[in-house]
């Protein structure tokens, strides 16, 4: 017969307010197997834990039930207490009488009854508990960062700073991401390139950081501490080790019809190109869609002019396989395409632009060399209308856009308006807004400056229609404060478009089995307390991949993710969770159901000789890799023959709990 | 909200199928409305006034007849509130209670001219009192 101790926590008045804790402790005394039962104000306190330790020693307890808060809060605390007192830590069961009882009930009598039932169920489970031993697994001391924008760069720099190797995998030919495309940054108006490019250089010069650009992660297997990734490095047709970035090839290339992605497709670029002057790596790349040589076999001009002999038309994709201890997702964002919102006429009018396009139109390295000119006729605009919340804050059931606030648009619009009024004082700037949201250090002051010092005309209301009339864009919208409908003859209309996760995020999320929300943003392990970790162990989140955020927030989160990565890589071994699935060889019928439902790829099928009473044959059976299994239990439910069971949560244990509650 | 106001509001919501609480008060409907200048109450006000139970004001305003039912506001509303359907509903409520303007039997004695034939009065009441 087991000797069980029951410890009922008051949690101050949190539990004791709605549950008669003394009555619970008293009722549990009569349960067979329970030799000691007591209640105490704060079981998690040092005094409370001592109470448990003393009872284990005095009554030679085999297992304990703590009736307290959720196991997510203090299961670890009490396991450690039990272990210190010489008990197997997995002989501890928690009855959650706070979140699942006292907090949700008002009637003390009912609450007490339920608490007693929950505690008895925990005792019933404990009677079927077996001591478990946690294993260990190795940690590969290298991190993979997916995405080379400011988020990925910052995380990589911080991880490298701690002495660990980092690979940055970037899908574009250069790192830098969206921030490289920005002209200025709010609220200080620093030149974006001036603060970003030193970091890009730092990353490229750091010997611990390996930048794999123009590449994508194709496959990931393994688990926390030992992931294995296959990375496809696309053919650049230019030898990275030889190219000096002289850009002579760009000048000579006769194909000039490629769209310049860096400038939001607003001008053309040659088929061989370096995305922008400060690109890292500063190495050319050939666009196979545009290259005459690759398409027709004739041309080869770039090869002739290249003094370094870096051009190689026969280059093929390269597959790189590496092992990592941790993976950071820093896949970033893109602005939505506002064409479906046809009242704005984005698809029809060249002078209706998105904010990111405006960034390029105002940037010295942009298509207009920094002079603000209309895309249609190259004239100076004198009447500019900004429209906020384009595709943001929409009802989920409409096709109008995203349900969330994109967070950065209010501030970048204020920035644009201010910069234009500063540089071109003869230009009138109107901003249609629903709400101006400026929570952030010095943010509201910045917005007020746009209004009060720079005379930007903020109109509370939305735009209903943008229509072309001659060379003007007639913008009709409402002015809710003046209770008027207004019409402005504008030269340029700028849409503060919503942002959405980069299209690559979904497939990366699936590959990593990292959960995402309905908008394809990565979900954090805990919305408040674990904001940079994915619920999947070993996967960390950095930047807009997790949700809309501005540059300072992105950098802060990137460093936070790095600190979590460092914490993981600093360990030589990881303690694995012993509550993993286990297959009974004799009962397994080899149907593969469990393999199909396993979200972690922990189950494989092997041919094995099975021996049992009257059985001795080679069968195809399921085998669980305990290092990969996360103990979710999906396989135990899927298994039609009852062969699969979860240690610590066996079918027998769960049925014992259910019986206790229902019978 | 008294009972009458409550009934009217519920009727408007029932007929239109609109939930005015979804409105984020962006004013896009009014920015888009071609009859804006002719209306005493503008589309965004319609939504707000229905939510606050001011249906009678709307029923007695000419605004409900200036709406062209072009449904541009319905098409463009980012929150799927569909103000045009509310205008339509209030207009319908007005039509449905047209007979409320007519006399009931107890008022007749006070206003009837003795020269008016009884037969005519009866016919009038039968005709309008549905």
JSON list of C-alpha atoms in Angstrom, two decimals, chain A residues 343-344 392-395 397-398 400 403 433-435 460-465 476-480 483-485, chain B residues 22 24-37 40 42 44-45 74-81:
[
{"chain": "A", "resi": 343, "resn": "UNK", "atom": "CA", "xyz": [-11.94, 52.84, -54.21]},
{"chain": "A", "resi": 344, "resn": "UNK", "atom": "CA", "xyz": [-8.35, 54.04, -53.81]},
{"chain": "A", "resi": 392, "resn": "UNK", "atom": "CA", "xyz": [-5.78, 47.51, -41.37]},
{"chain": "A", "resi": 393, "resn": "UNK", "atom": "CA", "xyz": [-8.45, 47.20, -38.66]},
{"chain": "A", "resi": 394, "resn": "UNK", "atom": "CA", "xyz": [-10.97, 45.53, -40.93]},
{"chain": "A", "resi": 395, "resn": "UNK", "atom": "CA", "xyz": [-13.67, 43.13, -39.94]},
{"chain": "A", "resi": 397, "resn": "UNK", "atom": "CA", "xyz": [-15.58, 38.62, -42.29]},
{"chain": "A", "resi": 398, "resn": "UNK", "atom": "CA", "xyz": [-15.09, 41.26, -44.96]},
{"chain": "A", "resi": 400, "resn": "UNK", "atom": "CA", "xyz": [-11.28, 44.43, -46.97]},
{"chain": "A", "resi": 403, "resn": "UNK", "atom": "CA", "xyz": [-8.27, 42.58, -38.59]},
{"chain": "A", "resi": 433, "resn": "UNK", "atom": "CA", "xyz": [-7.10, 59.27, -40.04]},
{"chain": "A", "resi": 434, "resn": "UNK", "atom": "CA", "xyz": [-9.46, 57.22, -37.88]},
{"chain": "A", "resi": 435, "resn": "UNK", "atom": "CA", "xyz": [-7.42, 57.40, -34.69]},
{"chain": "A", "resi": 460, "resn": "UNK", "atom": "CA", "xyz": [-10.60, 62.81, -38.80]},
{"chain": "A", "resi": 461, "resn": "UNK", "atom": "CA", "xyz": [-12.44, 60.64, -41.25]},
{"chain": "A", "resi": 462, "resn": "UNK", "atom": "CA", "xyz": [-11.87, 58.13, -43.98]},
{"chain": "A", "resi": 463, "resn": "UNK", "atom": "CA", "xyz": [-11.64, 58.46, -47.72]},
{"chain": "A", "resi": 464, "resn": "UNK", "atom": "CA", "xyz": [-14.48, 56.99, -49.71]},
{"chain": "A", "resi": 465, "resn": "UNK", "atom": "CA", "xyz": [-13.14, 57.45, -53.20]},
{"chain": "A", "resi": 476, "resn": "UNK", "atom": "CA", "xyz": [-13.44, 62.52, -51.40]},
{"chain": "A", "resi": 477, "resn": "UNK", "atom": "CA", "xyz": [-13.69, 61.76, -47.73]},
{"chain": "A", "resi": 478, "resn": "UNK", "atom": "CA", "xyz": [-15.49, 62.75, -44.59]},
{"chain": "A", "resi": 479, "resn": "UNK", "atom": "CA", "xyz": [-14.41, 65.26, -42.00]},
{"chain": "A", "resi": 480, "resn": "UNK", "atom": "CA", "xyz": [-16.19, 63.96, -38.93]},
{"chain": "A", "resi": 483, "resn": "UNK", "atom": "CA", "xyz": [-19.50, 67.11, -39.98]},
{"chain": "A", "resi": 484, "resn": "UNK", "atom": "CA", "xyz": [-18.68, 67.74, -43.63]},
{"chain": "A", "resi": 485, "resn": "UNK", "atom": "CA", "xyz": [-17.83, 65.82, -46.73]},
{"chain": "B", "resi": 22, "resn": "UNK", "atom": "CA", "xyz": [-19.07, 46.81, -35.02]},
{"chain": "B", "resi": 24, "resn": "UNK", "atom": "CA", "xyz": [-15.21, 51.91, -35.44]},
{"chain": "B", "resi": 25, "resn": "UNK", "atom": "CA", "xyz": [-16.39, 55.41, -36.35]},
{"chain": "B", "resi": 26, "resn": "UNK", "atom": "CA", "xyz": [-14.00, 55.92, -39.24]},
{"chain": "B", "resi": 27, "resn": "UNK", "atom": "CA", "xyz": [-16.54, 57.82, -41.33]},
{"chain": "B", "resi": 28, "resn": "UNK", "atom": "CA", "xyz": [-15.76, 56.01, -44.55]},
{"chain": "B", "resi": 29, "resn": "UNK", "atom": "CA", "xyz": [-19.49, 55.62, -45.30]},
{"chain": "B", "resi": 30, "resn": "UNK", "atom": "CA", "xyz": [-19.96, 59.37, -45.15]},
{"chain": "B", "resi": 31, "resn": "UNK", "atom": "CA", "xyz": [-16.82, 59.96, -47.14]},
{"chain": "B", "resi": 32, "resn": "UNK", "atom": "CA", "xyz": [-18.23, 57.79, -49.86]},
{"chain": "B", "resi": 33, "resn": "UNK", "atom": "CA", "xyz": [-21.90, 58.91, -49.89]},
{"chain": "B", "resi": 34, "resn": "UNK", "atom": "CA", "xyz": [-23.07, 60.70, -53.08]},
{"chain": "B", "resi": 35, "resn": "UNK", "atom": "CA", "xyz": [-26.11, 62.18, -51.26]},
{"chain": "B", "resi": 36, "resn": "UNK", "atom": "CA", "xyz": [-24.12, 63.43, -48.31]},
{"chain": "B", "resi": 37, "resn": "UNK", "atom": "CA", "xyz": [-24.91, 67.13, -48.73]},
{"chain": "B", "resi": 40, "resn": "UNK", "atom": "CA", "xyz": [-29.65, 66.00, -42.51]},
{"chain": "B", "resi": 42, "resn": "UNK", "atom": "CA", "xyz": [-25.24, 61.42, -42.62]},
{"chain": "B", "resi": 44, "resn": "UNK", "atom": "CA", "xyz": [-22.10, 57.51, -40.08]},
{"chain": "B", "resi": 45, "resn": "UNK", "atom": "CA", "xyz": [-24.62, 59.36, -37.89]},
{"chain": "B", "resi": 74, "resn": "UNK", "atom": "CA", "xyz": [-22.04, 48.81, -47.69]},
{"chain": "B", "resi": 75, "resn": "UNK", "atom": "CA", "xyz": [-19.37, 47.88, -50.21]},
{"chain": "B", "resi": 76, "resn": "UNK", "atom": "CA", "xyz": [-16.58, 49.94, -48.64]},
{"chain": "B", "resi": 77, "resn": "UNK", "atom": "CA", "xyz": [-17.21, 49.71, -44.88]},
{"chain": "B", "resi": 78, "resn": "UNK", "atom": "CA", "xyz": [-14.05, 48.16, -43.44]},
{"chain": "B", "resi": 79, "resn": "UNK", "atom": "CA", "xyz": [-15.92, 46.73, -40.47]},
{"chain": "B", "resi": 80, "resn": "UNK", "atom": "CA", "xyz": [-18.78, 45.18, -42.43]},
{"chain": "B", "resi": 81, "resn": "UNK", "atom": "CA", "xyz": [-21.36, 47.38, -40.63]}
]
